PDB file of C-alpha atoms in Angstrom:
ATOM      1  CA  UNK A  25     -15.453 -14.580  -3.588  1.00 54.00           C
ATOM      2  CA  UNK A  26     -12.704 -16.484  -1.889  1.00 66.00           C
ATOM      3  CA  UNK A  27     -11.642 -13.544   0.324  1.00 69.00           C
ATOM      4  CA  UNK A  28     -14.944 -13.531   2.244  1.00 83.00           C
ATOM      5  CA  UNK A  29     -15.051 -14.315   5.957  1.00 92.00           C
ATOM      6  CA  UNK A  30     -17.002 -17.552   5.525  1.00 92.00           C
ATOM      7  CA  UNK A  31     -14.080 -18.942   3.528  1.00 93.00           C
ATOM      8  CA  UNK A  32     -11.852 -18.522   6.575  1.00 94.00           C
ATOM      9  CA  UNK A  33     -14.383 -20.331   8.737  1.00 96.00           C
ATOM     10  CA  UNK A  34     -14.690 -23.154   6.190  1.00 96.00           C
ATOM     11  CA  UNK A  35     -10.903 -23.396   6.053  1.00 96.00           C
ATOM     12  CA  UNK A  36     -10.955 -23.644   9.859  1.00 96.00           C
ATOM     13  CA  UNK A  37     -13.463 -26.495   9.582  1.00 97.00           C
ATOM     14  CA  UNK A  38     -11.148 -28.338   7.191  1.00 97.00           C
ATOM     15  CA  UNK A  39      -8.123 -27.798   9.445  1.00 97.00           C
ATOM     16  CA  UNK A  40      -9.905 -28.935  12.610  1.00 97.00           C
ATOM     17  CA  UNK A  41     -11.303 -32.032  10.930  1.00 96.00           C
ATOM     18  CA  UNK A  42      -7.867 -32.859   9.558  1.00 95.00           C
ATOM     19  CA  UNK A  43      -6.324 -32.388  13.007  1.00 95.00           C
ATOM     20  CA  UNK A  44      -8.779 -34.918  14.408  1.00 95.00           C
ATOM     21  CA  UNK A  45      -6.719 -37.626  12.713  1.00 94.00           C
ATOM     22  CA  UNK A  46      -3.532 -36.447  14.457  1.00 93.00           C
ATOM     23  CA  UNK A  47      -4.793 -36.594  18.068  1.00 93.00           C
ATOM     24  CA  UNK A  48      -6.223 -39.493  19.975  1.00 90.00           C
ATOM     25  CA  UNK A  49      -9.906 -39.325  20.854  1.00 94.00           C
ATOM     26  CA  UNK A  50      -9.997 -41.260  24.105  1.00 93.00           C
ATOM     27  CA  UNK A  51      -7.624 -43.026  26.434  1.00 91.00           C
ATOM     28  CA  UNK A  52      -7.895 -45.192  29.512  1.00 89.00           C
ATOM     29  CA  UNK A  53      -5.349 -46.573  31.951  1.00 87.00           C
ATOM     30  CA  UNK A  54      -5.978 -49.522  34.225  1.00 84.00           C
ATOM     31  CA  UNK A  55      -5.982 -49.139  38.005  1.00 83.00           C
ATOM     32  CA  UNK A  56      -2.730 -51.102  38.332  1.00 83.00           C
ATOM     33  CA  UNK A  57      -1.225 -48.981  35.510  1.00 79.00           C
ATOM     34  CA  UNK A  58      -0.248 -52.022  33.475  1.00 83.00           C
ATOM     35  CA  UNK A  59      -2.739 -51.676  30.625  1.00 86.00           C
ATOM     36  CA  UNK A  60      -3.411 -48.651  28.423  1.00 88.00           C
ATOM     37  CA  UNK A  61      -6.222 -48.235  25.894  1.00 90.00           C
ATOM     38  CA  UNK A  62      -6.105 -45.510  23.239  1.00 91.00           C
ATOM     39  CA  UNK A  63      -8.735 -44.750  20.611  1.00 92.00           C
ATOM     40  CA  UNK A  64      -7.675 -42.751  17.559  1.00 93.00           C
ATOM     41  CA  UNK A  65      -9.617 -42.019  14.418  1.00 93.00           C
ATOM     42  CA  UNK A  66      -7.944 -44.978  12.712  1.00 94.00           C
ATOM     43  CA  UNK A  67      -7.596 -47.679  15.393  1.00 94.00           C
ATOM     44  CA  UNK A  68      -8.075 -48.755  18.975  1.00 92.00           C
ATOM     45  CA  UNK A  69      -5.049 -50.161  20.758  1.00 91.00           C
ATOM     46  CA  UNK A  70      -4.922 -52.090  24.028  1.00 89.00           C
ATOM     47  CA  UNK A  71      -1.310 -52.207  25.208  1.00 88.00           C
ATOM     48  CA  UNK A  72       0.184 -54.088  28.162  1.00 86.00           C
ATOM     49  CA  UNK A  73       2.933 -51.860  29.550  1.00 82.00           C
ATOM     50  CA  UNK A  74       3.844 -54.198  32.450  1.00 75.00           C
ATOM     51  CA  UNK A  75       3.902 -51.221  34.782  1.00 58.00           C
ATOM     52  CA  UNK A  76       6.547 -49.272  32.839  1.00 58.00           C
ATOM     53  CA  UNK A  77       4.786 -46.476  31.044  1.00 55.00           C
ATOM     54  CA  UNK A  78       7.976 -44.533  30.285  1.00 56.00           C
ATOM     55  CA  UNK A  79       9.742 -47.442  28.546  1.00 54.00           C
ATOM     56  CA  UNK A  80       7.764 -48.265  25.406  1.00 54.00           C
ATOM     57  CA  UNK A  81      10.208 -50.846  24.069  1.00 57.00           C
ATOM     58  CA  UNK A  82       8.820 -53.837  25.978  1.00 63.00           C
ATOM     59  CA  UNK A  83       5.127 -53.102  25.466  1.00 75.00           C
ATOM     60  CA  UNK A  84       2.860 -55.905  24.306  1.00 84.00           C
ATOM     61  CA  UNK A  85      -0.026 -55.206  21.973  1.00 84.00           C
ATOM     62  CA  UNK A  86      -3.027 -57.062  23.385  1.00 85.00           C
ATOM     63  CA  UNK A  87      -5.750 -55.952  21.007  1.00 88.00           C
ATOM     64  CA  UNK A  88      -6.057 -53.726  17.974  1.00 90.00           C
ATOM     65  CA  UNK A  89      -9.364 -52.836  16.319  1.00 91.00           C
ATOM     66  CA  UNK A  90      -9.769 -50.800  13.163  1.00 93.00           C
ATOM     67  CA  UNK A  91     -11.835 -47.636  13.478  1.00 93.00           C
ATOM     68  CA  UNK A  92     -10.932 -46.278  10.050  1.00 95.00           C
ATOM     69  CA  UNK A  93     -14.524 -45.152   9.437  1.00 96.00           C
ATOM     70  CA  UNK A  94     -14.077 -42.342  11.992  1.00 96.00           C
ATOM     71  CA  UNK A  95     -11.020 -41.175  10.066  1.00 96.00           C
ATOM     72  CA  UNK A  96     -12.913 -41.477   6.782  1.00 97.00           C
ATOM     73  CA  UNK A  97     -15.723 -39.291   8.147  1.00 97.00           C
ATOM     74  CA  UNK A  98     -13.233 -36.627   9.241  1.00 97.00           C
ATOM     75  CA  UNK A  99     -11.558 -36.616   5.827  1.00 97.00           C
ATOM     76  CA  UNK A 100     -14.927 -36.411   4.053  1.00 98.00           C
ATOM     77  CA  UNK A 101     -15.949 -33.470   6.254  1.00 97.00           C
ATOM     78  CA  UNK A 102     -12.674 -31.666   5.520  1.00 97.00           C
ATOM     79  CA  UNK A 103     -13.099 -32.219   1.769  1.00 97.00           C
ATOM     80  CA  UNK A 104     -16.707 -31.013   1.848  1.00 97.00           C
ATOM     81  CA  UNK A 105     -15.593 -27.840   3.660  1.00 97.00           C
ATOM     82  CA  UNK A 106     -12.890 -27.148   1.067  1.00 96.00           C
ATOM     83  CA  UNK A 107     -15.284 -27.833  -1.809  1.00 96.00           C
ATOM     84  CA  UNK A 108     -17.879 -25.576  -0.200  1.00 95.00           C
ATOM     85  CA  UNK A 109     -15.344 -22.758   0.073  1.00 93.00           C
ATOM     86  CA  UNK A 110     -14.658 -23.085  -3.651  1.00 93.00           C
ATOM     87  CA  UNK A 111     -18.388 -22.827  -4.476  1.00 91.00           C
ATOM     88  CA  UNK A 112     -18.429 -19.101  -3.674  1.00 85.00           C
ATOM     89  CA  UNK A 113     -20.418 -18.199  -6.793  1.00 87.00           C
ATOM     90  CA  UNK A 114     -23.347 -20.419  -5.825  1.00 90.00           C
ATOM     91  CA  UNK A 115     -24.342 -19.532  -2.266  1.00 89.00           C
ATOM     92  CA  UNK A 116     -27.367 -21.838  -2.279  1.00 92.00           C
ATOM     93  CA  UNK A 117     -25.080 -24.756  -3.090  1.00 95.00           C
ATOM     94  CA  UNK A 118     -22.748 -23.612  -0.291  1.00 94.00           C
ATOM     95  CA  UNK A 119     -25.615 -23.688   2.201  1.00 94.00           C
ATOM     96  CA  UNK A 120     -26.556 -27.217   1.114  1.00 96.00           C
ATOM     97  CA  UNK A 121     -22.957 -28.366   1.460  1.00 96.00           C
ATOM     98  CA  UNK A 122     -22.824 -26.742   4.907  1.00 95.00           C
ATOM     99  CA  UNK A 123     -25.893 -28.713   5.989  1.00 96.00           C
ATOM    100  CA  UNK A 124     -24.397 -31.923   4.601  1.00 97.00           C
ATOM    101  CA  UNK A 125     -21.129 -31.182   6.389  1.00 97.00           C
ATOM    102  CA  UNK A 126     -22.976 -30.632   9.663  1.00 97.00           C
ATOM    103  CA  UNK A 127     -24.513 -34.100   9.286  1.00 97.00           C
ATOM    104  CA  UNK A 128     -21.128 -35.670   8.565  1.00 97.00           C
ATOM    105  CA  UNK A 129     -19.529 -33.960  11.568  1.00 97.00           C
ATOM    106  CA  UNK A 130     -22.434 -34.920  13.825  1.00 97.00           C
ATOM    107  CA  UNK A 131     -22.085 -38.526  12.700  1.00 97.00           C
ATOM    108  CA  UNK A 132     -18.339 -38.308  13.437  1.00 96.00           C
ATOM    109  CA  UNK A 133     -19.092 -37.197  16.980  1.00 96.00           C
ATOM    110  CA  UNK A 134     -21.826 -39.810  17.349  1.00 96.00           C
ATOM    111  CA  UNK A 135     -19.682 -42.699  16.140  1.00 96.00           C
ATOM    112  CA  UNK A 136     -16.782 -41.534  18.327  1.00 95.00           C
ATOM    113  CA  UNK A 137     -19.015 -41.374  21.372  1.00 94.00           C
ATOM    114  CA  UNK A 138     -20.489 -44.790  20.598  1.00 94.00           C
ATOM    115  CA  UNK A 139     -17.031 -46.318  20.288  1.00 92.00           C
ATOM    116  CA  UNK A 140     -15.936 -44.740  23.572  1.00 92.00           C
ATOM    117  CA  UNK A 141     -19.034 -46.182  25.252  1.00 91.00           C
ATOM    118  CA  UNK A 142     -18.419 -49.566  23.643  1.00 90.00           C
ATOM    119  CA  UNK A 143     -14.735 -49.810  24.599  1.00 89.00           C
ATOM    120  CA  UNK A 144     -15.081 -48.299  28.058  1.00 86.00           C
ATOM    121  CA  UNK A 145     -15.431 -51.676  29.753  1.00 80.00           C
ATOM    122  CA  UNK A 146     -12.290 -53.250  28.291  1.00 82.00           C
ATOM    123  CA  UNK A 147     -10.205 -52.623  31.403  1.00 83.00           C
ATOM    124  CA  UNK A 148     -10.887 -51.417  34.929  1.00 81.00           C
ATOM    125  CA  UNK A 149      -9.860 -47.795  35.054  1.00 79.00           C
ATOM    126  CA  UNK A 150     -10.847 -44.239  34.423  1.00 80.00           C
ATOM    127  CA  UNK A 151     -11.077 -43.124  30.814  1.00 86.00           C
ATOM    128  CA  UNK A 152     -10.304 -39.614  29.611  1.00 90.00           C
ATOM    129  CA  UNK A 153     -11.806 -37.953  26.564  1.00 91.00           C
ATOM    130  CA  UNK A 154      -8.990 -36.235  24.727  1.00 92.00           C
ATOM    131  CA  UNK A 155      -8.518 -33.226  22.479  1.00 92.00           C
ATOM    132  CA  UNK A 156      -9.340 -35.203  19.331  1.00 93.00           C
ATOM    133  CA  UNK A 157     -12.929 -35.679  20.491  1.00 94.00           C
ATOM    134  CA  UNK A 158     -13.541 -31.938  20.839  1.00 95.00           C
ATOM    135  CA  UNK A 159     -12.097 -30.934  17.458  1.00 96.00           C
ATOM    136  CA  UNK A 160     -15.194 -32.003  15.444  1.00 95.00           C
ATOM    137  CA  UNK A 161     -17.373 -30.050  17.896  1.00 95.00           C
ATOM    138  CA  UNK A 162     -15.268 -26.947  17.275  1.00 96.00           C
ATOM    139  CA  UNK A 163     -15.497 -27.574  13.538  1.00 97.00           C
ATOM    140  CA  UNK A 164     -19.292 -27.775  13.820  1.00 97.00           C
ATOM    141  CA  UNK A 165     -19.366 -24.372  15.502  1.00 97.00           C
ATOM    142  CA  UNK A 166     -17.192 -22.883  12.746  1.00 97.00           C
ATOM    143  CA  UNK A 167     -19.472 -24.487  10.142  1.00 97.00           C
ATOM    144  CA  UNK A 168     -22.547 -22.891  11.738  1.00 97.00           C
ATOM    145  CA  UNK A 169     -20.861 -19.480  11.735  1.00 97.00           C
ATOM    146  CA  UNK A 170     -19.830 -19.908   8.077  1.00 95.00           C
ATOM    147  CA  UNK A 171     -23.405 -20.823   7.126  1.00 95.00           C
ATOM    148  CA  UNK A 172     -24.703 -17.696   8.865  1.00 95.00           C
ATOM    149  CA  UNK A 173     -22.343 -15.507   6.856  1.00 94.00           C
ATOM    150  CA  UNK A 174     -23.303 -17.310   3.634  1.00 93.00           C
ATOM    151  CA  UNK A 175     -27.000 -16.691   4.404  1.00 93.00           C
ATOM    152  CA  UNK A 176     -26.239 -13.063   5.194  1.00 92.00           C
ATOM    153  CA  UNK A 177     -24.524 -12.639   1.808  1.00 89.00           C
ATOM    154  CA  UNK A 178     -27.459 -14.270   0.030  1.00 88.00           C
ATOM    155  CA  UNK A 179     -29.923 -11.906   1.721  1.00 89.00           C
ATOM    156  CA  UNK A 180     -27.760  -8.925   0.775  1.00 87.00           C
ATOM    157  CA  UNK A 181     -27.658  -9.992  -2.884  1.00 84.00           C
ATOM    158  CA  UNK A 182     -31.438 -10.530  -2.948  1.00 84.00           C
ATOM    159  CA  UNK A 183     -32.090  -7.112  -1.416  1.00 85.00           C
ATOM    160  CA  UNK A 184     -29.896  -5.434  -3.999  1.00 80.00           C
ATOM    161  CA  UNK A 185     -31.720  -7.294  -6.796  1.00 69.00           C
ATOM    162  CA  UNK A 186     -35.060  -5.925  -5.510  1.00 66.00           C
ATOM    163  CA  UNK A 187     -33.803  -2.357  -5.748  1.00 64.00           C
ATOM    164  CA  UNK A 188     -32.971  -2.758  -9.442  1.00 57.00           C
TER     165      UNK A 188
END
């Protein structure tokens, strides 16, 4: 049923994966503070701020790369979590969707990490992994907890069937 605890965890997975698109994943600022690099789930931007970080009006876009596939993976993971929550009558199908979702979220983290590693040498500076990188990891934890509760329900139903 929809009011079960695993539905709340799956809804949390969908929310966290959706929030990944709202926050940037990684950022780096050059040593002279004139160049800023930001990686979001949709694009990478290299911006020349000319030393004025507070005034964004005279910024020059140096480079922009599309990373839409990270955003697509987060949206797919959110949709799988919602679809899995709606499959409450078929717990075996829910467990399969949970395993598939874990693979999608792991690939999201893997691709994000690869892109951070790839773009790290664009400018001289110290990069910072942001909140958007940790959201899929939190969603994976919620997905694992939801799968445990789904398995627990399946075992309970099987034990009741044996008694009959």
